[in-house]
Amino acid sequence: MGKVTKLIGTSGIITGAAIFAKKENRKKLVKSIKKLKPSYAKNAVTPEDIQDANMVNEGAMTSIMYYNHIQEE
């Protein structure tokens, strides 16, 4: 199984090197990553709905309070 994994990894590296040897392809990759990064970070960090954010906050506090209560007993 290890030989197959190494073979697949090596072929992936070689293919990637061949594709990104051209400057045009590297520029396209960088451009697409820069385009995706802000939208991903924006959606991943904060929920758009304020009520959802409050529910998450309350749920987290409820579980912490329960855990602390159990530890005190």
Short mmCIF file of C-alpha atoms in Angstrom, two decimals:
data_model
loop_
_atom_site.label_atom_id
_atom_site.label_comp_id
_atom_site.label_asym_id
_atom_site.label_seq_id
_atom_site.Cartn_x
_atom_site.Cartn_y
_atom_site.Cartn_z
CA MET A 1 0.00 0.00 0.00
CA GLY A 2 2.87 2.37 0.69
CA LYS A 3 4.26 2.02 -2.81
CA VAL A 4 0.92 2.97 -4.36
CA THR A 5 0.62 6.04 -2.17
CA LYS A 6 4.14 7.17 -3.03
CA LEU A 7 3.47 6.59 -6.72
CA ILE A 8 0.27 8.65 -6.65
CA GLY A 9 1.96 11.44 -4.70
CA THR A 10 4.94 11.53 -7.01
CA SER A 11 2.77 11.58 -10.12
CA GLY A 12 0.71 14.41 -8.61
CA ILE A 13 3.82 16.45 -7.93
CA ILE A 14 5.16 15.87 -11.43
CA THR A 15 1.82 16.77 -13.01
CA GLY A 16 1.55 19.92 -10.91
CA ALA A 17 5.06 20.96 -11.83
CA ALA A 18 4.33 20.42 -15.52
CA ILE A 19 1.11 22.43 -15.38
CA PHE A 20 2.53 25.32 -13.35
CA ALA A 21 5.75 25.54 -15.34
CA LYS A 22 3.99 28.10 -17.53
CA LYS A 23 3.76 31.59 -16.09
CA GLU A 24 0.17 31.98 -17.36
CA ASN A 25 -1.05 29.00 -15.35
CA ARG A 26 0.65 30.24 -12.18
CA LYS A 27 -0.99 33.64 -12.59
CA LYS A 28 -4.40 32.01 -13.06
CA LEU A 29 -3.92 29.97 -9.90
CA VAL A 30 -2.87 32.95 -7.81
CA LYS A 31 -5.75 35.02 -9.17
CA SER A 32 -8.33 32.35 -8.35
CA ILE A 33 -6.94 31.83 -4.84
CA LYS A 34 -7.05 35.56 -4.14
CA LYS A 35 -10.64 35.63 -5.38
CA LEU A 36 -11.75 32.73 -3.16
CA LYS A 37 -9.92 33.72 0.01
CA PRO A 38 -11.95 36.83 1.03
CA SER A 39 -15.33 35.21 0.41
CA TYR A 40 -14.36 32.08 2.34
CA ALA A 41 -13.01 34.03 5.31
CA LYS A 42 -16.04 36.30 5.35
CA ASN A 43 -18.51 33.41 5.50
CA ALA A 44 -16.45 31.24 7.83
CA VAL A 45 -15.84 33.76 10.59
CA THR A 46 -19.24 35.28 11.28
CA PRO A 47 -22.74 34.01 10.58
CA GLU A 48 -24.81 36.41 8.52
CA ASP A 49 -27.88 36.05 10.71
CA ILE A 50 -27.57 37.72 14.11
CA GLN A 51 -30.06 35.31 15.68
CA ASP A 52 -27.91 32.37 14.61
CA ALA A 53 -24.88 33.98 16.21
CA ASN A 54 -26.81 34.50 19.45
CA MET A 55 -27.99 30.88 19.47
CA VAL A 56 -24.44 29.64 19.02
CA ASN A 57 -23.27 31.89 21.82
CA GLU A 58 -26.05 30.77 24.16
CA GLY A 59 -25.51 27.13 23.30
CA ALA A 60 -21.83 27.38 24.05
CA MET A 61 -22.47 29.03 27.39
CA THR A 62 -25.11 26.45 28.32
CA SER A 63 -22.73 23.56 27.76
CA ILE A 64 -19.96 25.32 29.70
CA MET A 65 -22.25 26.09 32.60
CA TYR A 66 -23.44 22.45 32.66
CA TYR A 67 -19.86 21.17 32.61
CA ASN A 68 -18.85 23.52 35.43
CA HIS A 69 -21.89 22.47 37.48
CA ILE A 70 -21.00 18.79 37.08
CA GLN A 71 -17.38 19.49 38.05
CA GLU A 72 -18.45 21.33 41.21
CA GLU A 73 -20.54 18.36 42.37
#
